[in-house]
Amino acid sequence: MIYFDNASTTKISKQALEEYVKASEEFFNPSSLYTPSAKVKKDIEECRDYFLKKFKAPSGATLIFTGSASESNNSVLNSVITRKDKKYIVSSGEHSSIHNTAMKYKEQGYNVLFIPLKKNGGVDDTALLEEVDETTALVSVIHVSNETGAINDISSLVRRVKEKNKNVIMHSDGVQAVGKLNINLKELGVDFYTISAHKINGPKGIGGLFVMKPNKFKPFVVGGGQEMNMRAGTENVPAIKSFVVAMKELEVKDYSQHKKAFVENLTGDYCLVSDDNCVDNIISVCFNGVRGETIQHMLEMEGFLVGTGSACNSKLGHNRVLSQIVPSNYVGGAIRVSFDNSVSLDDCKELAIKLSNFAEDYKKRINK
């Protein structure tokens, strides 16, 4: 099997897995007072310091280790959305952990606005800025779209939003940006930034939330006071240490030739959503008049594993993001391809050819 669905999850690296197993031997609770626990607690703080330096977090910022990026995203919205006389702005292209939480608050009567998207799945920044006013309390915009790979210019957006209202809390989900872009939190200027391990060859069940001003954060998970009283629950130390190993192994690589090899070998009636302002290793392509799920299974029988969009939405029967930007006769035929360094240029070429042929054969069968 050749794996082309790295935007949904990645294989844990050998080194990260070895670290996870090794760290599991040091099973002591970091909150206990005896010496072995103190050593484990020290390990956690060293890991935290590593991430803060790696992402060039500003002075005073911290990182909370969470159980997932979804928890991190939920934590931000639950911390900030507190008053019905304030405005809360999110892009329509957010991950479901942001979108569904925002929808929950909207249904409860909070003033939540969803900003439309550009053709590539990035946020319409002009429309967003028009909505920012003195009542705006939060703006949340994904850094890199998990559906299309569209890159949102977060630093520019933060600057322009805060020029209109300096008190707006700015959050960005950076899960798909890590490993694809060079991230400098000082330059981005955000108040909160979300990361995840399993998208970068680390373990599942561990995420992070950068908090630039801890005094403005209200805990979502409460209990025993772990993580500086900002996220309760005994820390997942093996996953935290494995996350660091995965991060140290990670390199921002050039996948432009992979994208070129794939796109140049597509044929038929399709809509390429991912344009030049998208990361090269996430490609969304939609074929007219076919079912993406059927094509996905046909490709699997030929040894190719691809996605049909965000894995978190794969059971919903529709694609919330693509349905906003792709004609209805194309959106059902969505395929998402996402590379890592295990795939070759020939693999990309062969996938595109088989994908195109399967889509054409499918249409011929149903039109008989």
mmCIF file of C-alpha atoms in Angstrom:
data_model
loop_
_atom_site.group_PDB
_atom_site.id
_atom_site.type_symbol
_atom_site.label_atom_id
_atom_site.label_comp_id
_atom_site.label_asym_id
_atom_site.label_seq_id
_atom_site.Cartn_x
_atom_site.Cartn_y
_atom_site.Cartn_z
ATOM 1 C CA MET A 1 0.000 0.000 0.000
ATOM 2 C CA ILE A 2 1.223 3.487 -0.890
ATOM 3 C CA TYR A 3 -0.105 5.964 1.652
ATOM 4 C CA PHE A 4 -1.389 9.294 0.315
ATOM 5 C CA ASP A 5 -3.471 10.430 3.309
ATOM 6 C CA ASN A 6 -0.908 12.097 5.568
ATOM 7 C CA ALA A 7 -3.213 15.040 6.234
ATOM 8 C CA SER A 8 -5.439 12.694 8.256
ATOM 9 C CA THR A 9 -2.618 11.100 10.228
ATOM 10 C CA THR A 10 0.986 10.009 9.846
ATOM 11 C CA LYS A 11 2.880 6.880 10.793
ATOM 12 C CA ILE A 12 4.771 7.301 14.047
ATOM 13 C CA SER A 13 8.502 7.348 13.354
ATOM 14 C CA LYS A 14 10.775 4.611 14.652
ATOM 15 C CA GLN A 15 12.642 7.039 16.896
ATOM 16 C CA ALA A 16 9.445 8.583 18.292
ATOM 17 C CA LEU A 17 8.022 5.116 19.031
ATOM 18 C CA GLU A 18 11.235 4.034 20.740
ATOM 19 C CA GLU A 19 11.112 7.151 22.916
ATOM 20 C CA TYR A 20 7.474 6.456 23.785
ATOM 21 C CA VAL A 21 8.297 2.924 24.933
ATOM 22 C CA LYS A 22 11.393 4.060 26.846
ATOM 23 C CA ALA A 23 9.533 6.880 28.597
ATOM 24 C CA SER A 24 6.735 4.494 29.567
ATOM 25 C CA GLU A 25 9.170 2.748 31.889
ATOM 26 C CA GLU A 26 9.339 5.942 33.951
ATOM 27 C CA PHE A 27 5.708 5.586 34.968
ATOM 28 C CA PHE A 28 5.764 7.862 38.018
ATOM 29 C CA ASN A 29 3.089 10.519 38.477
ATOM 30 C CA PRO A 30 4.677 13.943 37.879
ATOM 31 C CA SER A 31 2.547 15.432 40.663
ATOM 32 C CA SER A 32 3.907 13.124 43.367
ATOM 33 C CA LEU A 33 6.581 14.418 45.719
ATOM 34 C CA TYR A 34 9.214 11.677 45.709
ATOM 35 C CA THR A 35 12.423 11.878 43.691
ATOM 36 C CA PRO A 36 11.503 9.716 40.654
ATOM 37 C CA SER A 37 8.382 11.850 40.130
ATOM 38 C CA ALA A 38 10.417 15.041 40.367
ATOM 39 C CA LYS A 39 12.612 13.736 37.565
ATOM 40 C CA VAL A 40 9.560 13.065 35.374
ATOM 41 C CA LYS A 41 8.215 16.539 36.143
ATOM 42 C CA LYS A 42 11.556 18.031 35.117
ATOM 43 C CA ASP A 43 11.373 16.101 31.825
ATOM 44 C CA ILE A 44 7.980 17.668 31.069
ATOM 45 C CA GLU A 45 9.294 21.176 31.695
ATOM 46 C CA GLU A 46 12.291 20.555 29.448
ATOM 47 C CA CYS A 47 9.920 19.407 26.688
ATOM 48 C CA ARG A 48 7.801 22.512 27.187
ATOM 49 C CA ASP A 49 10.853 24.751 26.969
ATOM 50 C CA TYR A 50 11.924 22.997 23.779
ATOM 51 C CA PHE A 51 8.621 23.792 22.039
ATOM 52 C CA LEU A 52 8.587 27.391 23.251
ATOM 53 C CA LYS A 53 12.058 27.946 21.809
ATOM 54 C CA LYS A 54 11.392 25.932 18.639
ATOM 55 C CA PHE A 55 8.331 28.022 17.767
ATOM 56 C CA LYS A 56 9.961 31.260 18.956
ATOM 57 C CA ALA A 57 7.182 32.019 21.419
ATOM 58 C CA PRO A 58 7.252 35.523 22.941
ATOM 59 C CA SER A 59 8.374 36.180 26.504
ATOM 60 C CA GLY A 60 5.709 35.229 29.025
ATOM 61 C CA ALA A 61 4.059 32.647 26.778
ATOM 62 C CA THR A 62 3.592 29.025 27.742
ATOM 63 C CA LEU A 63 2.532 25.756 26.143
ATOM 64 C CA ILE A 64 -0.193 23.555 27.563
ATOM 65 C CA PHE A 65 0.030 19.863 26.694
ATOM 66 C CA THR A 66 -3.447 18.579 25.826
ATOM 67 C CA GLY A 67 -4.989 15.299 24.736
ATOM 68 C CA SER A 68 -5.459 16.430 21.137
ATOM 69 C CA ALA A 69 -5.621 19.434 18.847
ATOM 70 C CA SER A 70 -9.411 19.200 19.069
ATOM 71 C CA GLU A 71 -9.180 19.694 22.821
ATOM 72 C CA SER A 72 -6.841 22.650 22.300
ATOM 73 C CA ASN A 73 -9.263 24.262 19.856
ATOM 74 C CA ASN A 74 -12.244 23.618 22.120
ATOM 75 C CA SER A 75 -10.331 25.101 25.034
ATOM 76 C CA VAL A 76 -9.788 28.411 23.256
ATOM 77 C CA LEU A 77 -13.411 28.903 22.274
ATOM 78 C CA ASN A 78 -14.711 27.832 25.656
ATOM 79 C CA SER A 79 -12.296 30.245 27.309
ATOM 80 C CA VAL A 80 -13.145 33.271 25.155
ATOM 81 C CA ILE A 81 -16.831 32.917 24.212
ATOM 82 C CA THR A 82 -18.459 34.117 27.433
ATOM 83 C CA ARG A 83 -20.661 37.141 26.617
ATOM 84 C CA LYS A 84 -23.639 37.503 24.295
ATOM 85 C CA ASP A 85 -22.961 41.202 23.712
ATOM 86 C CA LYS A 86 -19.644 40.387 22.011
ATOM 87 C CA LYS A 87 -18.893 39.215 18.462
ATOM 88 C CA TYR A 88 -16.978 36.012 17.725
ATOM 89 C CA ILE A 89 -15.607 35.500 14.209
ATOM 90 C CA VAL A 90 -14.423 32.214 12.697
ATOM 91 C CA SER A 91 -13.678 31.262 9.112
ATOM 92 C CA SER A 92 -15.984 28.802 7.359
ATOM 93 C CA GLY A 93 -12.953 26.662 6.586
ATOM 94 C CA GLU A 94 -12.110 25.686 10.147
ATOM 95 C CA HIS A 95 -11.540 22.158 11.380
ATOM 96 C CA SER A 96 -14.696 20.590 12.813
ATOM 97 C CA SER A 97 -13.395 21.033 16.371
ATOM 98 C CA ILE A 98 -13.656 24.801 15.858
ATOM 99 C CA HIS A 99 -16.682 24.849 13.559
ATOM 100 C CA ASN A 100 -18.887 22.581 15.645
ATOM 101 C CA THR A 101 -17.991 24.332 18.897
ATOM 102 C CA ALA A 102 -18.731 27.716 17.337
ATOM 103 C CA MET A 103 -22.042 26.377 16.015
ATOM 104 C CA LYS A 104 -22.943 25.211 19.524
ATOM 105 C CA TYR A 105 -22.493 28.733 20.845
ATOM 106 C CA LYS A 106 -24.355 30.255 17.907
ATOM 107 C CA GLU A 107 -27.330 27.995 18.620
ATOM 108 C CA GLN A 108 -27.240 29.191 22.234
ATOM 109 C CA GLY A 109 -27.687 32.789 21.096
ATOM 110 C CA TYR A 110 -24.093 34.026 20.994
ATOM 111 C CA ASN A 111 -23.119 36.369 18.164
ATOM 112 C CA VAL A 112 -20.947 33.981 16.154
ATOM 113 C CA LEU A 113 -20.164 34.852 12.536
ATOM 114 C CA PHE A 114 -18.799 32.456 9.909
ATOM 115 C CA ILE A 115 -16.693 34.170 7.223
ATOM 116 C CA PRO A 116 -16.888 32.848 3.617
ATOM 117 C CA LEU A 117 -13.970 31.326 1.748
ATOM 118 C CA LYS A 118 -11.950 32.039 -1.355
ATOM 119 C CA LYS A 119 -11.947 29.537 -4.207
ATOM 120 C CA ASN A 120 -8.917 27.693 -2.802
ATOM 121 C CA GLY A 121 -10.443 27.246 0.672
ATOM 122 C CA GLY A 122 -8.612 30.118 2.345
ATOM 123 C CA VAL A 123 -10.573 32.698 4.300
ATOM 124 C CA ASP A 124 -11.929 35.785 2.539
ATOM 125 C CA ASP A 125 -9.867 38.245 4.557
ATOM 126 C CA THR A 126 -11.650 41.292 3.125
ATOM 127 C CA ALA A 127 -15.005 39.976 4.298
ATOM 128 C CA LEU A 128 -13.507 39.105 7.672
ATOM 129 C CA LEU A 129 -12.020 42.545 8.262
ATOM 130 C CA GLU A 130 -15.326 44.197 7.392
ATOM 131 C CA GLU A 131 -16.907 42.394 10.351
ATOM 132 C CA VAL A 132 -14.286 43.384 12.931
ATOM 133 C CA ASP A 133 -15.524 46.187 15.187
ATOM 134 C CA GLU A 134 -15.351 47.357 18.801
ATOM 135 C CA THR A 135 -17.543 44.449 19.967
ATOM 136 C CA THR A 136 -15.328 41.740 18.447
ATOM 137 C CA ALA A 137 -13.771 39.497 21.095
ATOM 138 C CA LEU A 138 -12.354 36.601 19.043
ATOM 139 C CA VAL A 139 -11.104 35.811 15.562
ATOM 140 C CA SER A 140 -10.126 32.205 14.781
ATOM 141 C CA VAL A 141 -8.607 31.344 11.397
ATOM 142 C CA ILE A 142 -6.879 28.102 10.488
ATOM 143 C CA HIS A 143 -3.252 28.557 9.356
ATOM 144 C CA VAL A 144 -3.298 25.862 6.661
ATOM 145 C CA SER A 145 -6.577 24.333 5.501
ATOM 146 C CA ASN A 146 -6.858 20.645 6.329
ATOM 147 C CA GLU A 147 -9.146 20.230 3.295
ATOM 148 C CA THR A 148 -7.312 22.078 0.521
ATOM 149 C CA GLY A 149 -3.921 23.103 1.903
ATOM 150 C CA ALA A 150 -4.758 26.813 1.468
ATOM 151 C CA ILE A 151 -2.365 29.061 3.412
ATOM 152 C CA ASN A 152 -3.906 31.916 5.363
ATOM 153 C CA ASP A 153 -1.567 34.854 5.965
ATOM 154 C CA ILE A 154 -2.001 34.856 9.725
ATOM 155 C CA SER A 155 0.569 37.538 10.559
ATOM 156 C CA SER A 156 -1.032 40.001 8.136
ATOM 157 C CA LEU A 157 -4.496 39.119 9.356
ATOM 158 C CA VAL A 158 -3.534 39.586 13.005
ATOM 159 C CA ARG A 159 -1.967 42.955 12.277
ATOM 160 C CA ARG A 160 -4.970 44.249 10.360
ATOM 161 C CA VAL A 161 -7.512 42.942 12.868
ATOM 162 C CA LYS A 162 -5.676 44.493 15.812
ATOM 163 C CA GLU A 163 -5.398 47.799 13.975
ATOM 164 C CA LYS A 164 -9.197 47.894 14.080
ATOM 165 C CA ASN A 165 -9.513 46.512 17.623
ATOM 166 C CA LYS A 166 -6.377 45.855 19.653
ATOM 167 C CA ASN A 167 -8.309 43.804 22.226
ATOM 168 C CA VAL A 168 -9.387 41.036 19.842
ATOM 169 C CA ILE A 169 -8.147 37.573 20.845
ATOM 170 C CA MET A 170 -6.532 35.931 17.803
ATOM 171 C CA HIS A 171 -6.376 32.148 17.521
ATOM 172 C CA SER A 172 -5.003 29.963 14.759
ATOM 173 C CA ASP A 173 -5.165 26.214 14.333
ATOM 174 C CA GLY A 174 -1.637 25.408 13.173
ATOM 175 C CA VAL A 175 -1.964 21.633 12.980
ATOM 176 C CA GLN A 176 -1.482 21.381 9.207
ATOM 177 C CA ALA A 177 1.071 24.203 9.113
ATOM 178 C CA VAL A 178 3.665 22.462 11.296
ATOM 179 C CA GLY A 179 6.231 20.797 9.056
ATOM 180 C CA LYS A 180 4.992 22.656 5.990
ATOM 181 C CA LEU A 181 5.774 26.253 6.989
ATOM 182 C CA ASN A 182 8.452 27.845 9.145
ATOM 183 C CA ILE A 183 6.500 29.069 12.177
ATOM 184 C CA ASN A 184 7.578 32.012 14.314
ATOM 185 C CA LEU A 185 4.963 32.851 16.949
ATOM 186 C CA LYS A 186 6.439 36.289 17.592
ATOM 187 C CA GLU A 187 5.973 37.152 13.939
ATOM 188 C CA LEU A 188 2.498 35.618 13.717
ATOM 189 C CA GLY A 189 1.295 37.712 16.638
ATOM 190 C CA VAL A 190 -1.470 35.314 17.656
ATOM 191 C CA ASP A 191 -2.761 34.919 21.214
ATOM 192 C CA PHE A 192 -3.344 31.154 20.878
ATOM 193 C CA TYR A 193 -1.843 28.570 18.510
ATOM 194 C CA THR A 194 -2.740 24.870 18.239
ATOM 195 C CA ILE A 195 -0.380 21.996 17.335
ATOM 196 C CA SER A 196 -0.643 18.197 17.178
ATOM 197 C CA ALA A 197 1.804 15.286 17.262
ATOM 198 C CA HIS A 198 0.152 12.668 15.059
ATOM 199 C CA LYS A 199 0.326 14.892 11.969
ATOM 200 C CA ILE A 200 4.149 14.978 12.146
ATOM 201 C CA ASN A 201 5.029 11.302 12.742
ATOM 202 C CA GLY A 202 4.426 11.532 16.474
ATOM 203 C CA PRO A 203 1.961 9.578 18.627
ATOM 204 C CA LYS A 204 -1.784 10.055 18.757
ATOM 205 C CA GLY A 205 -3.385 11.392 21.921
ATOM 206 C CA ILE A 206 -1.119 14.400 22.451
ATOM 207 C CA GLY A 207 -1.578 17.989 21.329
ATOM 208 C CA GLY A 208 -0.487 21.414 22.437
ATOM 209 C CA LEU A 209 -1.850 24.903 22.868
ATOM 210 C CA PHE A 210 0.464 27.902 22.924
ATOM 211 C CA VAL A 211 -0.946 30.540 25.259
ATOM 212 C CA MET A 212 0.731 33.911 24.889
ATOM 213 C CA LYS A 213 -0.942 35.521 27.918
ATOM 214 C CA PRO A 214 -1.771 32.816 30.473
ATOM 215 C CA ASN A 215 -3.754 35.233 32.667
ATOM 216 C CA LYS A 216 -6.337 35.537 29.851
ATOM 217 C CA PHE A 217 -6.980 31.799 29.623
ATOM 218 C CA LYS A 218 -9.759 30.020 31.491
ATOM 219 C CA PRO A 219 -9.272 26.244 31.937
ATOM 220 C CA PHE A 220 -11.529 23.947 29.945
ATOM 221 C CA VAL A 221 -10.522 20.740 31.779
ATOM 222 C CA VAL A 222 -10.449 21.295 35.550
ATOM 223 C CA GLY A 223 -9.358 19.002 38.330
ATOM 224 C CA GLY A 224 -5.996 18.426 39.965
ATOM 225 C CA GLY A 225 -4.163 21.565 38.903
ATOM 226 C CA GLN A 226 -1.739 20.060 36.401
ATOM 227 C CA GLU A 227 -0.239 22.127 33.562
ATOM 228 C CA MET A 228 0.014 25.257 35.686
ATOM 229 C CA ASN A 229 -3.685 24.963 36.615
ATOM 230 C CA MET A 230 -4.628 25.364 32.947
ATOM 231 C CA ARG A 231 -5.349 21.752 31.988
ATOM 232 C CA ALA A 232 -6.129 19.088 34.572
ATOM 233 C CA GLY A 233 -5.300 15.413 34.170
ATOM 234 C CA THR A 234 -2.135 13.434 34.785
ATOM 235 C CA GLU A 235 0.289 14.328 32.018
ATOM 236 C CA ASN A 236 0.888 11.825 29.210
ATOM 237 C CA VAL A 237 4.641 11.882 29.657
ATOM 238 C CA PRO A 238 5.581 9.185 27.085
ATOM 239 C CA ALA A 239 3.532 10.994 24.427
ATOM 240 C CA ILE A 240 5.010 14.377 25.362
ATOM 241 C CA LYS A 241 8.574 13.096 25.082
ATOM 242 C CA SER A 242 7.765 11.251 21.859
ATOM 243 C CA PHE A 243 6.242 14.484 20.478
ATOM 244 C CA VAL A 244 9.570 16.231 21.029
ATOM 245 C CA VAL A 245 11.462 13.503 19.171
ATOM 246 C CA ALA A 246 9.071 13.755 16.222
ATOM 247 C CA MET A 247 9.459 17.531 16.207
ATOM 248 C CA LYS A 248 13.252 17.309 16.237
ATOM 249 C CA GLU A 249 13.171 14.925 13.260
ATOM 250 C CA LEU A 250 10.825 17.156 11.275
ATOM 251 C CA GLU A 251 12.062 19.159 8.324
ATOM 252 C CA VAL A 252 10.184 21.598 6.114
ATOM 253 C CA LYS A 253 10.582 19.877 2.747
ATOM 254 C CA ASP A 254 9.881 20.926 -0.845
ATOM 255 C CA TYR A 255 7.048 18.876 -2.343
ATOM 256 C CA SER A 256 6.523 21.092 -5.376
ATOM 257 C CA GLN A 257 7.772 18.409 -7.789
ATOM 258 C CA HIS A 258 5.453 15.828 -6.215
ATOM 259 C CA LYS A 259 2.508 18.162 -6.711
ATOM 260 C CA LYS A 260 3.592 18.877 -10.285
ATOM 261 C CA ALA A 261 3.932 15.168 -11.099
ATOM 262 C CA PHE A 262 0.460 14.514 -9.744
ATOM 263 C CA VAL A 263 -1.353 17.494 -11.279
ATOM 264 C CA GLU A 264 0.260 17.207 -14.732
ATOM 265 C CA ASN A 265 -1.006 13.631 -15.064
ATOM 266 C CA LEU A 266 -4.630 14.333 -14.164
ATOM 267 C CA THR A 267 -7.071 14.048 -17.044
ATOM 268 C CA GLY A 268 -10.821 14.225 -17.503
ATOM 269 C CA ASP A 269 -13.486 16.524 -16.135
ATOM 270 C CA TYR A 270 -12.119 17.669 -12.782
ATOM 271 C CA CYS A 271 -11.797 20.766 -10.617
ATOM 272 C CA LEU A 272 -8.412 21.368 -8.978
ATOM 273 C CA VAL A 273 -9.143 23.261 -5.770
ATOM 274 C CA SER A 274 -5.600 23.565 -4.422
ATOM 275 C CA ASP A 275 -3.861 26.442 -6.196
ATOM 276 C CA ASP A 276 -0.401 28.025 -5.896
ATOM 277 C CA ASN A 277 -1.279 29.606 -2.532
ATOM 278 C CA CYS A 278 -1.581 26.170 -0.952
ATOM 279 C CA VAL A 279 1.018 23.933 0.642
ATOM 280 C CA ASP A 280 2.356 21.511 -1.950
ATOM 281 C CA ASN A 281 1.685 18.289 -0.063
ATOM 282 C CA ILE A 282 -2.084 18.659 0.368
ATOM 283 C CA ILE A 283 -4.072 18.562 -2.877
ATOM 284 C CA SER A 284 -7.843 18.622 -3.216
ATOM 285 C CA VAL A 285 -9.249 17.590 -6.593
ATOM 286 C CA CYS A 286 -12.923 16.993 -7.447
ATOM 287 C CA PHE A 287 -14.199 14.956 -10.397
ATOM 288 C CA ASN A 288 -17.502 15.728 -12.075
ATOM 289 C CA GLY A 289 -20.330 13.261 -11.642
ATOM 290 C CA VAL A 290 -18.566 10.595 -9.569
ATOM 291 C CA ARG A 291 -18.555 9.470 -5.940
ATOM 292 C CA GLY A 292 -15.249 10.131 -4.216
ATOM 293 C CA GLU A 293 -15.804 7.271 -1.791
ATOM 294 C CA THR A 294 -16.220 4.788 -4.655
ATOM 295 C CA ILE A 295 -13.042 6.037 -6.334
ATOM 296 C CA GLN A 296 -11.262 5.813 -2.991
ATOM 297 C CA HIS A 297 -12.131 2.109 -2.704
ATOM 298 C CA MET A 298 -11.147 1.443 -6.314
ATOM 299 C CA LEU A 299 -7.743 3.021 -5.666
ATOM 300 C CA GLU A 300 -7.316 1.000 -2.478
ATOM 301 C CA MET A 301 -7.710 -2.215 -4.474
ATOM 302 C CA GLU A 302 -4.813 -0.980 -6.623
ATOM 303 C CA GLY A 303 -2.636 -0.268 -3.587
ATOM 304 C CA PHE A 304 -3.221 3.487 -3.092
ATOM 305 C CA LEU A 305 -4.706 4.953 0.069
ATOM 306 C CA VAL A 306 -6.180 8.439 -0.391
ATOM 307 C CA GLY A 307 -8.686 10.587 1.464
ATOM 308 C CA THR A 308 -11.994 12.082 0.387
ATOM 309 C CA GLY A 309 -11.470 15.143 2.583
ATOM 310 C CA SER A 310 -11.037 15.655 6.303
ATOM 311 C CA ALA A 311 -11.091 12.309 8.114
ATOM 312 C CA CYS A 312 -13.047 13.982 10.932
ATOM 313 C CA ASN A 313 -15.932 14.598 8.493
ATOM 314 C CA SER A 314 -15.677 11.414 6.421
ATOM 315 C CA LYS A 315 -18.873 9.887 7.829
ATOM 316 C CA LEU A 316 -21.082 12.944 7.372
ATOM 317 C CA GLY A 317 -21.967 12.258 3.744
ATOM 318 C CA HIS A 318 -21.056 15.759 2.595
ATOM 319 C CA ASN A 319 -18.066 18.070 2.641
ATOM 320 C CA ARG A 320 -18.837 21.281 4.531
ATOM 321 C CA VAL A 321 -15.800 23.188 3.236
ATOM 322 C CA LEU A 322 -15.735 22.085 -0.399
ATOM 323 C CA SER A 323 -19.501 22.541 -0.811
ATOM 324 C CA GLN A 324 -18.929 26.284 -0.320
ATOM 325 C CA ILE A 325 -16.366 26.637 -3.104
ATOM 326 C CA VAL A 326 -16.915 23.791 -5.598
ATOM 327 C CA PRO A 327 -19.931 23.311 -7.932
ATOM 328 C CA SER A 328 -22.371 20.731 -6.578
ATOM 329 C CA ASN A 329 -21.781 18.286 -9.457
ATOM 330 C CA TYR A 330 -18.069 18.170 -8.547
ATOM 331 C CA VAL A 331 -18.070 18.220 -4.745
ATOM 332 C CA GLY A 332 -19.266 14.609 -4.421
ATOM 333 C CA GLY A 333 -16.207 13.460 -6.338
ATOM 334 C CA ALA A 334 -13.679 14.958 -3.944
ATOM 335 C CA ILE A 335 -10.330 13.263 -3.421
ATOM 336 C CA ARG A 336 -7.676 14.615 -1.059
ATOM 337 C CA VAL A 337 -4.081 13.560 -1.673
ATOM 338 C CA SER A 338 -1.385 14.345 0.899
ATOM 339 C CA PHE A 339 2.266 13.372 0.565
ATOM 340 C CA ASP A 340 5.173 12.609 2.825
ATOM 341 C CA ASN A 341 8.737 11.675 1.940
ATOM 342 C CA SER A 342 7.873 7.979 1.550
ATOM 343 C CA VAL A 343 6.228 8.559 -1.842
ATOM 344 C CA SER A 344 8.157 9.009 -5.072
ATOM 345 C CA LEU A 345 7.468 11.155 -8.116
ATOM 346 C CA ASP A 346 6.558 7.997 -10.023
ATOM 347 C CA ASP A 347 4.064 7.106 -7.285
ATOM 348 C CA CYS A 348 2.429 10.521 -7.699
ATOM 349 C CA LYS A 349 2.280 10.150 -11.469
ATOM 350 C CA GLU A 350 0.807 6.637 -11.280
ATOM 351 C CA LEU A 351 -1.800 7.722 -8.730
ATOM 352 C CA ALA A 352 -2.962 10.600 -10.940
ATOM 353 C CA ILE A 353 -3.283 8.325 -13.975
ATOM 354 C CA LYS A 354 -5.221 5.639 -12.113
ATOM 355 C CA LEU A 355 -7.423 8.222 -10.391
ATOM 356 C CA SER A 356 -8.303 9.834 -13.728
ATOM 357 C CA ASN A 357 -8.978 6.489 -15.403
ATOM 358 C CA PHE A 358 -11.168 5.252 -12.556
ATOM 359 C CA ALA A 359 -13.203 8.444 -12.602
ATOM 360 C CA GLU A 360 -13.746 8.126 -16.355
ATOM 361 C CA ASP A 361 -14.660 4.420 -16.107
ATOM 362 C CA TYR A 362 -17.086 5.193 -13.293
ATOM 363 C CA LYS A 363 -18.915 7.800 -15.378
ATOM 364 C CA LYS A 364 -19.144 5.448 -18.343
ATOM 365 C CA ARG A 365 -20.709 2.704 -16.214
ATOM 366 C CA ILE A 366 -23.334 4.884 -14.598
ATOM 367 C CA ASN A 367 -24.220 6.561 -17.896
ATOM 368 C CA LYS A 368 -24.897 3.311 -19.777
#
